[in-house]
Protein backbone atom coordinates (compact mmCIF):
# COMPACT_ATOMS: atom_id res chain seq x y z
CA MET A 1 0.00 0.00 0.00
CA GLU A 2 2.84 2.37 0.84
CA ASN A 3 4.45 1.65 -2.56
CA LEU A 4 1.19 2.49 -4.34
CA MET A 5 0.90 5.78 -2.40
CA PHE A 6 4.51 6.63 -3.31
CA VAL A 7 3.85 5.99 -7.03
CA TYR A 8 0.65 8.06 -6.88
CA CYS A 9 2.40 11.01 -5.18
CA SER A 10 5.31 10.85 -7.64
CA CYS A 11 2.97 10.90 -10.63
CA LYS A 12 1.04 13.80 -9.16
CA VAL A 13 4.25 15.85 -8.71
CA ILE A 14 5.42 15.11 -12.25
CA TRP A 15 2.01 16.04 -13.68
CA THR A 16 2.01 19.31 -11.71
CA LEU A 17 5.48 20.18 -13.03
CA LEU A 18 4.42 19.40 -16.62
CA VAL A 19 1.33 21.60 -16.32
CA ALA A 20 3.44 24.41 -14.90
CA ALA A 21 6.03 24.04 -17.66
CA VAL A 22 3.39 24.09 -20.40
CA GLY A 23 1.73 27.12 -18.84
CA CYS A 24 5.04 28.97 -18.73
CA ALA A 25 5.85 28.01 -22.34
CA ASN A 26 2.49 29.31 -23.54
CA SER A 27 3.28 32.75 -22.16
CA LEU A 28 6.53 33.04 -24.17
CA PRO A 29 7.18 33.22 -27.89
CA VAL A 30 8.59 30.04 -29.36
CA GLY A 31 10.72 29.15 -32.37
CA ASP A 32 14.36 28.95 -33.38
CA ASP A 33 14.98 32.42 -31.95
CA SER A 34 14.49 30.94 -28.45
CA LEU A 35 17.98 29.46 -28.85
CA CYS A 36 19.54 32.93 -28.72
CA SER A 37 21.70 33.13 -25.58
CA ALA A 38 23.22 36.56 -26.17
CA GLU A 39 23.28 39.34 -23.58
CA ASP A 40 19.90 40.66 -22.49
CA LEU A 41 19.51 43.56 -24.91
CA ALA A 42 21.33 45.01 -27.89
CA LYS A 43 20.86 48.33 -29.66
CA TYR A 44 21.51 48.91 -33.35
CA SER A 45 21.60 51.88 -35.64
CA ILE A 46 19.76 51.10 -38.89
CA THR A 47 20.49 53.09 -42.04
CA PHE A 48 18.34 52.79 -45.15
CA THR A 49 20.01 53.91 -48.39
CA GLY A 50 17.91 54.53 -51.50
CA LYS A 51 19.71 53.66 -54.76
CA TRP A 52 16.80 54.33 -57.11
CA SER A 53 18.63 56.47 -59.68
CA GLN A 54 17.74 57.25 -63.28
CA ALA A 55 21.07 55.75 -64.37
CA ALA A 56 20.37 52.39 -62.69
CA PHE A 57 16.64 52.32 -63.53
CA PRO A 58 16.16 54.47 -66.65
CA LYS A 59 12.89 52.92 -67.85
CA GLN A 60 9.91 55.18 -67.09
CA TYR A 61 11.90 56.79 -64.25
CA PRO A 62 9.48 59.12 -62.40
CA LEU A 63 10.74 62.72 -62.70
CA TYR A 64 7.63 64.58 -61.50
CA ARG A 65 4.06 64.29 -60.13
CA PRO A 66 5.50 62.79 -57.92
CA PRO A 67 9.21 62.24 -58.53
CA ALA A 68 10.94 59.05 -57.38
CA GLN A 69 11.05 58.89 -53.58
CA TRP A 70 10.69 56.62 -50.53
CA SER A 71 8.07 56.51 -47.80
CA ALA A 72 8.91 56.43 -44.13
CA MET A 73 10.30 53.14 -42.82
CA LEU A 74 8.11 51.14 -40.44
CA GLY A 75 9.63 48.13 -38.68
CA VAL A 76 9.51 45.83 -35.66
CA THR A 77 11.79 43.58 -33.63
CA HIS A 78 10.01 40.32 -32.88
CA SER A 79 10.06 36.56 -32.35
CA SER A 80 9.28 33.86 -34.91
CA ASP A 81 5.64 33.88 -33.79
CA TYR A 82 5.10 37.11 -35.73
CA SER A 83 5.46 37.88 -39.44
CA MET A 84 5.01 41.38 -40.86
CA TRP A 85 5.14 40.11 -44.45
CA LYS A 86 6.46 37.05 -46.24
CA LYS A 87 7.33 36.24 -49.85
CA ASN A 88 4.79 33.96 -51.59
CA GLU A 89 2.20 34.56 -48.86
CA TYR A 90 -0.76 36.95 -48.83
CA ALA A 91 -0.15 40.47 -47.54
CA SER A 92 -2.19 41.55 -44.52
CA ASN A 93 -4.64 44.44 -44.75
CA GLY A 94 -2.08 46.63 -43.00
CA VAL A 95 0.71 45.81 -45.46
CA ARG A 96 -1.74 46.36 -48.34
CA ASP A 97 -2.64 49.86 -47.12
CA PHE A 98 1.00 50.71 -46.53
CA ALA A 99 2.22 49.41 -49.92
CA GLU A 100 -0.61 51.04 -51.89
CA LYS A 101 -1.12 54.35 -50.08
CA GLY A 102 1.62 54.69 -47.46
CA GLU A 103 -1.01 54.56 -44.68
CA ALA A 104 0.38 52.92 -41.53
CA TRP A 105 -2.61 52.97 -39.16
CA VAL A 106 -3.92 49.43 -39.88
CA LEU A 107 -0.41 47.94 -39.91
CA MET A 108 0.38 49.58 -36.56
CA LYS A 109 -2.84 48.10 -35.17
CA GLU A 110 -1.83 44.62 -36.35
CA ILE A 111 1.59 45.00 -34.73
CA GLU A 112 0.08 46.17 -31.43
CA GLU A 113 -2.36 43.24 -31.38
CA ALA A 114 0.47 40.75 -31.98
CA GLY A 115 2.38 42.28 -29.07
CA GLU A 116 -0.58 42.17 -26.71
CA LYS A 117 -1.86 38.67 -27.53
CA ILE A 118 1.25 36.55 -27.95
CA GLN A 119 4.07 38.83 -26.75
CA SER A 120 5.81 38.28 -30.07
CA VAL A 121 6.72 41.94 -30.69
CA HIS A 122 9.41 43.62 -28.62
CA GLY A 123 9.55 47.06 -30.19
CA ILE A 124 8.49 49.28 -33.10
CA PHE A 125 10.84 51.61 -34.96
CA SER A 126 10.45 54.13 -37.78
CA ALA A 127 12.64 56.41 -39.87
CA PRO A 128 11.74 59.52 -41.89
CA ALA A 129 10.81 59.43 -45.57
CA ILE A 130 13.33 60.28 -48.31
CA SER A 131 12.19 62.90 -50.83
CA SER A 132 14.24 61.52 -53.73
CA GLY A 133 15.21 58.14 -55.16
CA ILE A 134 18.76 58.46 -53.82
CA GLY A 135 19.31 59.28 -50.16
CA GLN A 136 19.58 57.98 -46.61
CA THR A 137 17.44 57.83 -43.50
CA SER A 138 18.37 56.38 -40.10
CA THR A 139 17.02 55.42 -36.70
CA GLU A 140 17.71 53.00 -33.83
CA LEU A 141 16.18 49.69 -32.82
CA GLU A 142 16.45 47.37 -29.82
CA VAL A 143 16.49 43.55 -29.89
CA HIS A 144 16.03 41.00 -27.09
CA PRO A 145 17.14 37.33 -26.89
CA ARG A 146 13.49 36.25 -27.22
CA HIS A 147 12.90 38.83 -29.98
CA PRO A 148 16.04 38.84 -32.14
CA LEU A 149 14.30 39.15 -35.54
CA VAL A 150 13.95 42.38 -37.54
CA SER A 151 11.33 43.14 -40.19
CA PHE A 152 10.44 46.39 -41.95
CA VAL A 153 8.77 47.85 -45.04
CA VAL A 154 9.42 50.99 -47.10
CA ARG A 155 7.03 51.94 -49.89
CA ILE A 156 8.32 52.77 -53.39
CA VAL A 157 6.73 56.10 -54.39
CA PRO A 158 5.14 56.32 -56.92
CA SER A 159 4.01 52.75 -57.51
CA PRO A 160 0.83 50.63 -57.55
CA ASP A 161 1.71 48.47 -54.48
CA TRP A 162 5.48 48.04 -54.59
CA PHE A 163 7.81 48.09 -51.63
CA VAL A 164 11.19 46.99 -50.31
CA GLY A 165 11.93 45.48 -46.93
CA ILE A 166 13.29 42.69 -44.79
CA ASP A 167 11.41 39.69 -43.45
CA SER A 168 12.61 38.23 -40.12
CA LEU A 169 16.35 38.90 -40.26
CA ASN A 170 17.97 37.25 -37.20
CA LEU A 171 20.57 39.49 -35.52
CA CYS A 172 21.57 36.79 -33.02
CA GLN A 173 24.01 34.00 -33.71
CA GLY A 174 24.08 31.57 -30.80
CA GLY A 175 25.65 33.44 -27.88
CA HIS A 176 26.34 36.81 -29.49
CA TRP A 177 24.77 39.63 -31.44
CA LEU A 178 26.05 40.35 -34.94
CA GLU A 179 28.26 43.46 -35.05
CA GLU A 180 27.13 44.64 -38.50
CA VAL A 181 24.79 43.44 -41.24
CA THR A 182 24.29 44.88 -44.74
CA VAL A 183 21.54 43.65 -47.07
CA ASP A 184 20.82 44.64 -50.67
CA LEU A 185 17.12 45.27 -51.27
CA PHE A 186 15.03 44.53 -54.36
CA PRO A 187 11.43 45.50 -55.20
CA TYR A 188 8.42 43.43 -54.15
CA ASP A 189 4.82 43.47 -55.37
CA ALA A 190 2.27 43.24 -52.54
CA GLY A 191 -0.17 41.38 -54.82
CA THR A 192 -3.06 43.77 -54.17
CA ASP A 193 -2.91 46.10 -57.21
CA SER A 194 -2.56 45.08 -60.86
CA GLY A 195 -0.63 48.09 -62.20
CA PHE A 196 2.47 47.50 -64.35
CA THR A 197 4.05 50.96 -64.21
CA PHE A 198 5.08 53.45 -61.53
CA SER A 199 2.17 55.75 -62.43
CA SER A 200 -0.52 53.10 -63.05
CA PRO A 201 -4.01 54.02 -61.79
CA ASN A 202 -5.45 52.05 -58.89
CA PHE A 203 -6.78 48.72 -60.19
CA ALA A 204 -7.35 46.16 -57.45
CA THR A 205 -6.10 42.60 -57.97
CA ILE A 206 -9.12 40.30 -57.58
CA PRO A 207 -8.61 37.75 -56.20
CA GLN A 208 -5.63 39.00 -54.23
CA ASP A 209 -2.27 37.55 -55.22
CA THR A 210 0.67 36.67 -52.96
CA VAL A 211 3.71 38.88 -52.32
CA THR A 212 6.19 38.34 -55.15
CA GLU A 213 9.64 39.66 -55.97
CA ILE A 214 9.80 41.90 -59.05
CA THR A 215 12.71 40.95 -61.29
CA CYS A 216 14.15 42.12 -64.61
CA SER A 217 11.99 39.53 -66.38
CA SER A 218 8.98 39.13 -64.09
CA PRO A 219 6.27 40.22 -64.62
CA SER A 220 7.20 39.30 -68.20
CA HIS A 221 5.53 42.27 -69.90
CA PRO A 222 7.18 45.13 -71.82
CA ALA A 223 5.02 47.64 -69.93
CA ASN A 224 6.54 46.61 -66.60
CA SER A 225 8.64 49.50 -65.27
CA PHE A 226 11.32 47.07 -64.06
CA TYR A 227 11.37 44.99 -67.26
CA TYR A 228 15.00 44.76 -68.47
CA PRO A 229 15.13 41.44 -70.38
CA LYS A 230 18.84 41.81 -71.26
CA LEU A 231 19.86 41.90 -67.58
CA LYS A 232 20.45 38.74 -65.54
CA ILE A 233 19.45 40.48 -62.32
CA LEU A 234 18.22 43.94 -61.34
CA PRO A 235 20.71 46.18 -59.57
CA PRO A 236 19.73 46.66 -55.91
CA ILE A 237 17.22 49.49 -55.65
CA ALA A 238 18.12 50.10 -51.99
CA GLN A 239 20.33 48.84 -49.18
CA VAL A 240 20.04 48.60 -45.41
CA THR A 241 22.86 48.46 -42.86
CA MET A 242 22.48 47.63 -39.16
CA VAL A 243 25.41 48.35 -36.83
CA LYS A 244 25.48 47.28 -33.19
CA ILE A 245 25.91 50.30 -30.93
CA LYS A 246 28.90 49.78 -28.65
CA LYS A 247 28.77 50.57 -24.94
CA ASN A 248 31.21 52.82 -23.11
CA LEU A 249 33.06 51.94 -19.90
CA LEU A 250 29.97 52.71 -17.82
CA GLY A 251 27.93 50.22 -19.82
CA LEU A 252 25.94 52.96 -21.55
CA PRO A 253 25.46 53.12 -25.32
CA VAL A 254 27.86 55.40 -27.18
CA PRO A 255 25.85 58.43 -28.40
CA TYR A 256 24.38 57.79 -31.84
CA VAL A 257 25.20 60.26 -34.61
CA ASN A 258 22.11 61.01 -36.70
CA THR A 259 22.85 60.97 -40.40
CA GLU A 260 19.50 62.42 -41.46
CA ASP A 261 21.13 65.78 -42.34
CA LYS A 262 23.19 63.98 -44.98
CA SER A 263 20.12 62.41 -46.54
CA ASN A 264 21.19 63.25 -50.08
CA GLU A 265 24.94 62.78 -49.72
CA VAL A 266 25.17 59.13 -50.68
CA ILE A 267 28.70 58.25 -51.74
CA ASP A 268 28.45 55.11 -53.81
CA THR A 269 29.31 53.78 -57.24
CA VAL A 270 26.13 54.05 -59.30
CA SER A 271 25.67 51.28 -61.82
CA GLU A 272 24.32 52.31 -65.23
CA THR A 273 21.73 50.08 -66.82
CA PRO A 274 21.76 50.25 -70.64
CA LEU A 275 18.29 50.92 -72.01
CA ASP A 276 17.69 50.06 -75.66
CA CYS A 277 15.44 52.14 -77.86
CA GLU A 278 11.94 50.75 -78.37
CA VAL A 279 9.83 51.69 -81.39
CA SER A 280 6.27 50.98 -82.45
CA GLN A 281 5.17 48.71 -85.27
CA TRP A 282 5.22 50.15 -88.78
CA SER A 283 2.13 52.04 -89.90
CA SER A 284 0.40 50.96 -93.10
CA TRP A 285 1.88 52.26 -96.36
CA GLY A 286 0.77 55.71 -97.43
CA LEU A 287 -0.54 56.72 -100.86
CA CYS A 288 1.72 56.23 -103.84
CA ARG A 289 2.91 59.61 -105.06
CA GLY A 290 4.50 60.32 -108.40
CA VAL A 291 3.95 61.05 -112.10
CA CYS A 292 1.74 58.71 -114.08
CA ARG A 293 3.47 55.91 -116.00
CA LYS A 294 6.60 56.40 -113.90
CA THR A 295 7.67 54.70 -110.68
CA GLY A 296 6.39 56.59 -107.66
CA THR A 297 7.12 56.31 -103.93
CA LYS A 298 5.14 55.51 -100.82
CA ILE A 299 6.15 55.86 -97.16
CA ARG A 300 5.38 54.15 -93.87
CA THR A 301 6.39 55.41 -90.40
CA ARG A 302 6.81 54.35 -86.81
CA PHE A 303 7.44 56.26 -83.59
CA ILE A 304 9.64 55.97 -80.50
CA LEU A 305 8.10 54.22 -77.53
CA LEU A 306 11.19 54.43 -75.32
CA HIS A 307 14.27 56.57 -75.82
CA PRO A 308 17.65 54.87 -75.28
CA ALA A 309 19.80 55.61 -72.23
CA ASN A 310 23.24 54.73 -70.85
CA ASN A 311 24.70 53.63 -74.23
CA GLY A 312 21.75 51.40 -75.04
CA THR A 313 20.93 50.48 -78.65
CA PRO A 314 20.07 53.68 -80.56
CA CYS A 315 16.77 54.13 -82.36
CA PRO A 316 16.47 52.87 -85.95
CA ASN A 317 15.03 54.90 -88.82
CA LEU A 318 11.48 56.01 -88.15
CA ASP A 319 10.37 56.12 -91.80
CA GLU A 320 10.81 53.82 -94.76
CA GLU A 321 10.29 54.46 -98.48
CA THR A 322 9.61 52.05 -101.34
CA GLY A 323 8.75 52.23 -105.04
CA CYS A 324 5.20 51.89 -106.31
CA GLU A 325 2.92 52.46 -109.29
CA PRO A 326 0.90 55.71 -108.94
CA GLU A 327 -2.82 55.11 -108.73
CA ASN A 328 -5.77 56.80 -110.47
CA CYS A 329 -3.71 57.58 -113.55
CA VAL A 330 -5.57 58.37 -116.80
């Protein structure tokens, strides 16, 4: 009887410990990021550099109403339980509003709800907009061992629903935080608007498509503003750098130097993308002109759809002449 009581008590203790462990686990975010054993907190400066120049992206480059520019950056540090956006998955309502109109209210609400319900969001950060295609904007962010992932979005302006960003970049490697990370950024389509060009009117995608990367050959349509079929890969349209802020002897972060004043002083080698001339199809032949009973001439024409740039193939002749027999001769 004593042995049975002992077994019963032991099982009861084990069950109680299991229940307690499960309850504790449910209150914390889970995932691969839980393996991070770095120091409690780390601060980073994050610098976004726009590289959207007319030399690198000459096709339909927006010069006015509005000119090429970048929206404000909106980002979060989080655990693997949260995803702001993900390639080949459907964009949330908040990401849709941000990518299409630059409105952040719904996206902020989604982030706040994720933080309140599953404690998956540690902090929100933002950086000012850039009023041109080339420039820099900076801010700071804070990561935690249970929230070592960074995600953000920046809208491409003007565009139907295009953006750049990072999805769940892990700043922790085992027992330490990365000192510096630089990532080249390429354009993404949120899958909510069907426009092909920077200035396309609003035309909702029904049914909604998934988030896809825009490449030099996809969407495979000559009207696509990023369509450069002779390239193997698009040049990066932007870049982001995150640098861990070092602490001084007192354990306090070294004061961060804001680079916002130098927003248009980007020192970088700008790649030039050759853009070949594009012309329309030939028109039909015009009337045959000339003296009766002698060979006359007729002409057909075409026009330039896209002017060449950066030593691209020059435009061919826009008119062509051929011999003919004059009509209506007596």
